[in-house]
GROMACS .gro file of C-alpha atoms in nm:
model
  343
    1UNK     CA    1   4.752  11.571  18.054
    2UNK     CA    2   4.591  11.919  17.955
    3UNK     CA    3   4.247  11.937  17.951
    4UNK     CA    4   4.087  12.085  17.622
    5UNK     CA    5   3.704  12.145  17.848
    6UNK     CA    6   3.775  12.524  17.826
    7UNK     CA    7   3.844  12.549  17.444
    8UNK     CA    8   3.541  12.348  17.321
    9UNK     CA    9   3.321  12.521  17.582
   10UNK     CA   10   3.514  12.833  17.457
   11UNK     CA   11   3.352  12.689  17.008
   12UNK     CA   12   3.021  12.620  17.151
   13UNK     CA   13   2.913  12.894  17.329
   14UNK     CA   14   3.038  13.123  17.033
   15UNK     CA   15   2.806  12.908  16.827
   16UNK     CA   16   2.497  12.939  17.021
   17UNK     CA   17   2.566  13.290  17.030
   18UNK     CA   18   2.604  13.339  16.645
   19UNK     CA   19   2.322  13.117  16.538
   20UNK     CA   20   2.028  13.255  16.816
   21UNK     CA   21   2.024  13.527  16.619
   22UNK     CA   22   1.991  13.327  16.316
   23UNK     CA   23   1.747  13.073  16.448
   24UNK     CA   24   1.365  13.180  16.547
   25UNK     CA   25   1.378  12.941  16.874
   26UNK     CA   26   1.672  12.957  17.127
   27UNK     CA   27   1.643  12.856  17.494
   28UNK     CA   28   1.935  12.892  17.779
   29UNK     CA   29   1.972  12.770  18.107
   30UNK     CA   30   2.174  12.653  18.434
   31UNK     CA   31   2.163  12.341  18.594
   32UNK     CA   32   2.252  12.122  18.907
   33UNK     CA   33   2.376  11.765  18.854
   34UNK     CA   34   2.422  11.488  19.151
   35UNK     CA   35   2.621  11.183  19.049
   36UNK     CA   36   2.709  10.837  19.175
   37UNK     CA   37   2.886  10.521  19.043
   38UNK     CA   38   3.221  10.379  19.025
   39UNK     CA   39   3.529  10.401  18.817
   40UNK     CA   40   3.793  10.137  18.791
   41UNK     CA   41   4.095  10.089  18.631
   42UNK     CA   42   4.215   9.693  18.606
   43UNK     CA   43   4.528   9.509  18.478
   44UNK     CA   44   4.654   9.136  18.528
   45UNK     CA   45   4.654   8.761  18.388
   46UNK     CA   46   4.483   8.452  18.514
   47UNK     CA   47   4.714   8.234  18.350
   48UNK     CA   48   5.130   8.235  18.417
   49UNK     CA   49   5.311   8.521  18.256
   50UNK     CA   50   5.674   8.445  18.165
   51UNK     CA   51   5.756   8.484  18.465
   52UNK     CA   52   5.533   8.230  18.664
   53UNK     CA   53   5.263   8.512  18.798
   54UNK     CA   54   4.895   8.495  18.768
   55UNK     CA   55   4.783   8.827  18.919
   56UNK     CA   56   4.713   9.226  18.860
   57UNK     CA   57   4.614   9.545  18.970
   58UNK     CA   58   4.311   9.711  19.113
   59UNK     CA   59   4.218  10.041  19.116
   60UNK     CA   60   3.864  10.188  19.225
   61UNK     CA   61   3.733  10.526  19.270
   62UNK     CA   62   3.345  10.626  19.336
   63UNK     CA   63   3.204  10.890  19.156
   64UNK     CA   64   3.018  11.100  19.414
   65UNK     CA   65   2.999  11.495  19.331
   66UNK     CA   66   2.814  11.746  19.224
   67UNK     CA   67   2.820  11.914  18.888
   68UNK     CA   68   2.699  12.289  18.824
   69UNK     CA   69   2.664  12.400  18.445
   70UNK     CA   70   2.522  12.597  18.146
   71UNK     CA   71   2.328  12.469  17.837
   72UNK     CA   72   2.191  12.597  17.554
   73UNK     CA   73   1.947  12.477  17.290
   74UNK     CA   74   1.880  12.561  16.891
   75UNK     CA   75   1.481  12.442  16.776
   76UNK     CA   76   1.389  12.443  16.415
   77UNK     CA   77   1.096  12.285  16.312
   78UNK     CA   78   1.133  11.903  16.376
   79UNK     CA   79   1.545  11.940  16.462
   80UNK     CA   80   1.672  12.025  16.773
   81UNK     CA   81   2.064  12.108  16.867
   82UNK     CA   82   2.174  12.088  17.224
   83UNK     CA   83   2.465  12.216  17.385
   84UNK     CA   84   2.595  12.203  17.766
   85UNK     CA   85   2.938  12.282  17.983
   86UNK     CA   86   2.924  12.133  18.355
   87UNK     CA   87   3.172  12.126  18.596
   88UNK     CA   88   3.242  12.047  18.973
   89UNK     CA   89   3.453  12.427  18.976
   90UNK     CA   90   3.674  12.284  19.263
   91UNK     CA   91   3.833  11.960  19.373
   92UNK     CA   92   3.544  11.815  19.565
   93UNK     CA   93   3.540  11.457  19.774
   94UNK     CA   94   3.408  11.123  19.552
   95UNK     CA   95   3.436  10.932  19.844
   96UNK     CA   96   3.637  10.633  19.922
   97UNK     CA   97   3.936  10.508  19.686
   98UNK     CA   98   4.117  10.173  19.713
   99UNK     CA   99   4.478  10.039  19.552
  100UNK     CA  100   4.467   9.615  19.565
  101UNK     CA  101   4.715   9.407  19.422
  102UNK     CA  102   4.601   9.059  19.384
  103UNK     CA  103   4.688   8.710  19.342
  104UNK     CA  104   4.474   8.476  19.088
  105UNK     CA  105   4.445   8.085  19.109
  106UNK     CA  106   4.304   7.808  18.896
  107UNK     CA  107   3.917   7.905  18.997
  108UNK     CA  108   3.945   8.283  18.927
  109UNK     CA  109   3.771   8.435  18.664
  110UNK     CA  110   3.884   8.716  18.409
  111UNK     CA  111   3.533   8.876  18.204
  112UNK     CA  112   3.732   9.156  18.028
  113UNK     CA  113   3.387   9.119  17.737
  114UNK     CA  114   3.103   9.387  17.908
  115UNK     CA  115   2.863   9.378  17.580
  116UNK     CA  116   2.918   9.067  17.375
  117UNK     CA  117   2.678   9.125  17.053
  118UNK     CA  118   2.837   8.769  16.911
  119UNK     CA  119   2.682   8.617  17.204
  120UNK     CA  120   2.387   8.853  17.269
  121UNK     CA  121   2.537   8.867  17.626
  122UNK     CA  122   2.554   9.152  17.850
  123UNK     CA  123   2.785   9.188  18.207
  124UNK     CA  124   2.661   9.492  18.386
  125UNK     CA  125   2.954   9.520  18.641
  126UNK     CA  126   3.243   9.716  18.643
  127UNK     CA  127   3.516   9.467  18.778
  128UNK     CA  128   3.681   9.238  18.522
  129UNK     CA  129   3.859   8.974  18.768
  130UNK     CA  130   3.693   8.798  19.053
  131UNK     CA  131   3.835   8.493  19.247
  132UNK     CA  132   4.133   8.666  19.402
  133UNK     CA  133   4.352   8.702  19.713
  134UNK     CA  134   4.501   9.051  19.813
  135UNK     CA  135   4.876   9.096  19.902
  136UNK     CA  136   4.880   9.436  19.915
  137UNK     CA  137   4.595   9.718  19.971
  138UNK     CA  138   4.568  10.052  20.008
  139UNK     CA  139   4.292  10.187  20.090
  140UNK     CA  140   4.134  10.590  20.106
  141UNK     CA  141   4.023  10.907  20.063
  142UNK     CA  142   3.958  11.045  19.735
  143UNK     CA  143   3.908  11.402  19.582
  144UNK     CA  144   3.786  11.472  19.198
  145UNK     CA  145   3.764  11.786  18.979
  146UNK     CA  146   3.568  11.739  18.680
  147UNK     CA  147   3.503  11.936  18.357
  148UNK     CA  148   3.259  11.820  18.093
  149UNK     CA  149   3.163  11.949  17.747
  150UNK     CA  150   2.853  11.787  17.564
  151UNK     CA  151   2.650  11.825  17.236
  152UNK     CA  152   2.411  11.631  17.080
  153UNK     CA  153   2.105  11.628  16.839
  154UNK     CA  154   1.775  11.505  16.738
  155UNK     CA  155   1.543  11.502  16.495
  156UNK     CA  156   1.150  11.453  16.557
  157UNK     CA  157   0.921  11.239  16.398
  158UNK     CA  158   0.522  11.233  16.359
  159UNK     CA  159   0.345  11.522  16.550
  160UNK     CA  160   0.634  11.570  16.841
  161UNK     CA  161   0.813  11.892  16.756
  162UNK     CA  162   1.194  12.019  16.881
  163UNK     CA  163   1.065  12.279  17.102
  164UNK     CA  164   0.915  12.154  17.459
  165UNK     CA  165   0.721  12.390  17.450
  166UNK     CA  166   0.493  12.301  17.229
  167UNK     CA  167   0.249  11.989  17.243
  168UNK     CA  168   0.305  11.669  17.032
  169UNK     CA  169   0.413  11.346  17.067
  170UNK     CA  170   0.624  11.066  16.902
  171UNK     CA  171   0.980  10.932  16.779
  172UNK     CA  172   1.324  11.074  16.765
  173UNK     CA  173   1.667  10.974  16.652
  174UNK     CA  174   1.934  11.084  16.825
  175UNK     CA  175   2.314  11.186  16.872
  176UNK     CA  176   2.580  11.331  17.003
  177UNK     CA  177   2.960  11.340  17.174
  178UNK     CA  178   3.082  11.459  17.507
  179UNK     CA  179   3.432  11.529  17.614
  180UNK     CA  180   3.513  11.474  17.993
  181UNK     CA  181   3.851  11.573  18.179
  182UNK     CA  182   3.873  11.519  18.545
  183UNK     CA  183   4.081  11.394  18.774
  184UNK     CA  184   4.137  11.175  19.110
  185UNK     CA  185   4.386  11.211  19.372
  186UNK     CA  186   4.444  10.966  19.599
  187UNK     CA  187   4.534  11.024  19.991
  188UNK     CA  188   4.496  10.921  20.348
  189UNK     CA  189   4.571  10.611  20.265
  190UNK     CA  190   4.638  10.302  20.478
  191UNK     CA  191   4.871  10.070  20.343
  192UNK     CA  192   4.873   9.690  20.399
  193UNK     CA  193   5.110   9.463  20.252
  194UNK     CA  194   5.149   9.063  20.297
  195UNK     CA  195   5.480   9.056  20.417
  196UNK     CA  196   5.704   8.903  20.673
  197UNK     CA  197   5.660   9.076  20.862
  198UNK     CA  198   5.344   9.223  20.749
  199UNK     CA  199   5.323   9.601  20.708
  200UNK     CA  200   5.045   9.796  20.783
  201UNK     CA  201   5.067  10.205  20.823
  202UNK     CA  202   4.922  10.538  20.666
  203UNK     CA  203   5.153  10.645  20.365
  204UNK     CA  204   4.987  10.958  20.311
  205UNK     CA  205   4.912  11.046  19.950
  206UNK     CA  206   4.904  10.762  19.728
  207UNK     CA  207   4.841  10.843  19.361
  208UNK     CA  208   4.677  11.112  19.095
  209UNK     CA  209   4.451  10.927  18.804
  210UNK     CA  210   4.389  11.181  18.557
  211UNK     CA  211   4.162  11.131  18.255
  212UNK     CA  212   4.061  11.207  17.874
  213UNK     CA  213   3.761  11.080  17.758
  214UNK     CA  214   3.570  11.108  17.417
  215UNK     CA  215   3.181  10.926  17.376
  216UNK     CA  216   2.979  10.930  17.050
  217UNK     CA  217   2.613  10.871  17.118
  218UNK     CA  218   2.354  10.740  16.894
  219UNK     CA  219   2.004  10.619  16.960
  220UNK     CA  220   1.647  10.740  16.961
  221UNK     CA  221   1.374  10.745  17.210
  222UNK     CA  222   0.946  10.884  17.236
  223UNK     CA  223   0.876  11.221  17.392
  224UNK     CA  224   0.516  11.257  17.509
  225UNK     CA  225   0.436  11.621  17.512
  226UNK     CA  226   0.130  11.801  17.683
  227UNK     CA  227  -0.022  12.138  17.771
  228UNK     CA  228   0.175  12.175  18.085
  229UNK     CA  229   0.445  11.909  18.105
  230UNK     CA  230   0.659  11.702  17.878
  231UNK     CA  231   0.812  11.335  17.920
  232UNK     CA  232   1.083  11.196  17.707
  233UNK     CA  233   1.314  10.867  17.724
  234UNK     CA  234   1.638  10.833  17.546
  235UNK     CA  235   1.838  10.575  17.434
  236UNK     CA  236   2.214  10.599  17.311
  237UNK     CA  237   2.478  10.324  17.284
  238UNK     CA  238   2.806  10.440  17.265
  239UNK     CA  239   3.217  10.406  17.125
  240UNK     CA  240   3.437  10.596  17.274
  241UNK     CA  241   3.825  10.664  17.389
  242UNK     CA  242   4.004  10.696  17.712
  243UNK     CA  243   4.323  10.830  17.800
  244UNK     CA  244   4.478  10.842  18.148
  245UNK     CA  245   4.771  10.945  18.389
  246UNK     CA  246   4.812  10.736  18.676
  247UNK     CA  247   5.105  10.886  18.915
  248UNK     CA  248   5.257  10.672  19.187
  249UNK     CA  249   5.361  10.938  19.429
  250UNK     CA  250   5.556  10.679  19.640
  251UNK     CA  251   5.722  10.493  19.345
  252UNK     CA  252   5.728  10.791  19.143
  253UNK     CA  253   5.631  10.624  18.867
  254UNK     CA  254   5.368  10.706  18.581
  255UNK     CA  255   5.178  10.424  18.382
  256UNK     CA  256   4.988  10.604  18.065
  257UNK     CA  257   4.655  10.390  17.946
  258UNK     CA  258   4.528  10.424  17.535
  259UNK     CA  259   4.210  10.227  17.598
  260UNK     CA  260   3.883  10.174  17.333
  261UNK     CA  261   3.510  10.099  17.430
  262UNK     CA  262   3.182  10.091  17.427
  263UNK     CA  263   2.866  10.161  17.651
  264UNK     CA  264   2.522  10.299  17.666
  265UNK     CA  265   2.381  10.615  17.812
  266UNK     CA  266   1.994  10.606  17.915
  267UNK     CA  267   1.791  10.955  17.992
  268UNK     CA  268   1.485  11.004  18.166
  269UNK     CA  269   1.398  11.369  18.151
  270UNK     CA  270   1.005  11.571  18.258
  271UNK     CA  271   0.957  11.937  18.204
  272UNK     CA  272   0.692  12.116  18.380
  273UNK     CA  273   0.604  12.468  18.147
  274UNK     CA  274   0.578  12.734  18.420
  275UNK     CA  275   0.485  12.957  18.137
  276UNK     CA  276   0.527  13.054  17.778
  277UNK     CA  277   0.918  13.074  17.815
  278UNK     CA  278   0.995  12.936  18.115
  279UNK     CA  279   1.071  12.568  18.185
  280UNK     CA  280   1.192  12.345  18.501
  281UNK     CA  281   1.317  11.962  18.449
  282UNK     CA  282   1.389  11.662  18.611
  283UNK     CA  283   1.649  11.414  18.432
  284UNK     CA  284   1.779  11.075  18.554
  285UNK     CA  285   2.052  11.007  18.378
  286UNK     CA  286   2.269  10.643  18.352
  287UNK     CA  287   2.579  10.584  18.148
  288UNK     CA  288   2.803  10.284  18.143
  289UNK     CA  289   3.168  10.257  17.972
  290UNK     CA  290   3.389   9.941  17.920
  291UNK     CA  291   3.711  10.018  17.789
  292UNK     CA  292   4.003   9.760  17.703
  293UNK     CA  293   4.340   9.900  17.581
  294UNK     CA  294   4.750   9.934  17.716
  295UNK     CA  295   4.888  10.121  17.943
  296UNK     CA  296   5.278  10.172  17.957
  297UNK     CA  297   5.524  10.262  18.251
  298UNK     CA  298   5.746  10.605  18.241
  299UNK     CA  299   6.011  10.646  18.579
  300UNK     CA  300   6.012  10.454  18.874
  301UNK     CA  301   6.262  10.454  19.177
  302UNK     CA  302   6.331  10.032  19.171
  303UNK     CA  303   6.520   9.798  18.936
  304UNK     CA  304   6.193   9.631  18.845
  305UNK     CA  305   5.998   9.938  18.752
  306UNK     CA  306   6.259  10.088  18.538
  307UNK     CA  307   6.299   9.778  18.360
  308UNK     CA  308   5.907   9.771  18.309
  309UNK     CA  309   6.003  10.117  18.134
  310UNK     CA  310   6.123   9.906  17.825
  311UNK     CA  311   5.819   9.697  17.812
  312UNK     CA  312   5.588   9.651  17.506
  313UNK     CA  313   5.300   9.740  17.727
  314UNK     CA  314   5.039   9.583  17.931
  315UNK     CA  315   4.694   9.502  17.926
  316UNK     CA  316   4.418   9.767  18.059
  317UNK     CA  317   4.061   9.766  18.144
  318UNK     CA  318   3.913  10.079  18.248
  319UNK     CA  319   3.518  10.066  18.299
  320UNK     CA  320   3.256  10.344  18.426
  321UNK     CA  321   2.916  10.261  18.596
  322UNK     CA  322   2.748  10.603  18.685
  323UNK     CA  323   2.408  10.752  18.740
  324UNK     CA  324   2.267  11.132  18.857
  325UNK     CA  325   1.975  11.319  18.907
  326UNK     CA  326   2.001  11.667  18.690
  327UNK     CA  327   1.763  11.942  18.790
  328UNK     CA  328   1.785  12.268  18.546
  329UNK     CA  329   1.615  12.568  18.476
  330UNK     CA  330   1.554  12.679  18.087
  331UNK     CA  331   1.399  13.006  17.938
  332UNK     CA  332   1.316  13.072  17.571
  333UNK     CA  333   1.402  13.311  17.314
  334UNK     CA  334   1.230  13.428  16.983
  335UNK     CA  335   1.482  13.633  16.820
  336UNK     CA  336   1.263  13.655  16.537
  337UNK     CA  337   0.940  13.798  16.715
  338UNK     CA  338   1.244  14.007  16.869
  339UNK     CA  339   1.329  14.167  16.573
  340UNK     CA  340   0.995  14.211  16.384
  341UNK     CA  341   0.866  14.453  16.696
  342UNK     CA  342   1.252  14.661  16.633
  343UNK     CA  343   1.134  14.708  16.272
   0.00000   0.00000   0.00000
């Protein structure tokens, strides 16, 4: 899986180059981004397969790291474009990572339905089957290198304008996509398995996860803006696709998802104006994705995982509950004042 991070960041910052120029108000940046959360990747059946099993896979991954980035921003009247490329630069540790394989009986529960709009009902967790009994687990250390390419827009209603920087208040719509590529790997792991007898010993490196993932926000929120400081909230539920790798090193094996959600990303964000061009800000930022798809097998070393090679597929949940606190630094540009003092 190739990441395609460097070519859009590659399109947008030749964009914000081309239209500053064009544009009266431009401001650039860099920021610092802490995140949290989980990431899990599911698969199974509560009731009998044909082959008599209830029971699946479980595969969980926090999302501890830190991002460092650029952004860029276009202000016209009451419309506002926003561009931003973060990354973590290196493979950094997210923490702990664990591998379960489970058995499901009569009383366990599958909720594979996150956001049910037919029901107006909502699941805020990340795990789609409770109720069950682990025969094997692995469980680790995890590294993650992430890239992440965003771009959104808004336009202003009332007396609120697109540039902070000036005072006014009110509405906004919103929207917006962001592309993410990064990738887990999966090691020190101790390995337990329900056996006879029962096995228990590091293996060493356990898997890679690698991922694709497209979001398209839309939404609106209220910016309060003042002589000194702004305040805005924003709103966005999302759709979205996700793509992943996941590479048994032991079993040599690869199982490829094609998964399809939804979600909802919530902002939080105060400037403070340390003067006419120069801006600080605060953001909290939360995001959720729940995906459902299938995920297909490619190698293996045993009988039973070639033969899964010839499979129609399986079923795949893959759901993300993160959060972070984003501090950045912005300074702004008036390429037109620029140019009337050259003439």
């Amino acid at each position: 899986m190739v990441p395609k991070t460097n070519i859009i960041s590659v399109v947008l910052f030749f964009l914000f180059s081309v239209f500053s120029f064009v544009e009266a108000e431009t401001s650039f940046g860099f920021s610092t981004e802490r995140s949290g959360g989980e990431y899990i990747f599911e698969t199974g059946n509560k009731y009998p397969n044909l082959s008599g099993i209830r029971g699946g896979s479980r595969i969980s991954f926090t999302r501890d790291f830190t991002l460092f980035g650029f952004h860029g921003a276009i202000f016209k009247n009451k419309w506002e474009v926003r561009g931003s490329f973060k990354t973590t630069g290196w493979n950094q540790n997210a923490g702990k990572a664990r591998d379960e394989d489970f058995a499901l009986g009569t009383v366990s529960t599958e909720r594979g339905t996150k956001i049910d709009t037919k029901n107006w009902a909502y699941n805020d967790s990340a795990t789609v089957f409770t109720g069950s009994r682990n025969f094997a687990d692995g469980i680790g250390k995890a590294t993650i290198n992430e890239h992440r390419t965003e771009f959104y827009g808004r336009y202003y209603f009332g007396e609120s304008m697109a540039n902070p920087w000036l005072q006014g208040s009110g509405f906004f719509l919103s929207g917006g996509a962001r592309y993410s590529y990064f990738k887990y790997v999966f090691y020190d792991v101790n390995q337990f398995v329900d056996s006879n007898p029962v096995f228990y010993a590091p293996i060493g490196l356990g898997l890679t996860f690698s991922n694709d993932l497209w979001e398209f926000f839309y939404g609106g929120g209220y910016r309060y803006g003042g002589e000194k400081f702004y305040v805005d909230f924003n709103f966005m539920p999302s759709i979205g696709s996700i793509k992943t790798r996941d590479f048994h090193v032991q079993r040599s094996i690869n199982f490829l998802s094609d998964n399809f959600g939804v979600g909802w990303m919530s902002q939080l964000d105060f400037g403070y104006k340390l003067s006419d061009n120069w801006m600080i800000n605060l953001k909290l930022n939360h995001r959720r994705f729940f995906s459902e798809g299938r995920f297909k097998s490619q190698g293996g070393l045993t009988p039973d995982d070639i033969a899964s090679n010839f499979a129609s597929g399986f079923k795949s949940y893959i759901n993300i509950k993160d959060y972070s606190v984003e501090i950045a630094a912005s300074k702004l540009f008036n390429f037109d004042l620029m140019n009337k003092k050259d003439e």
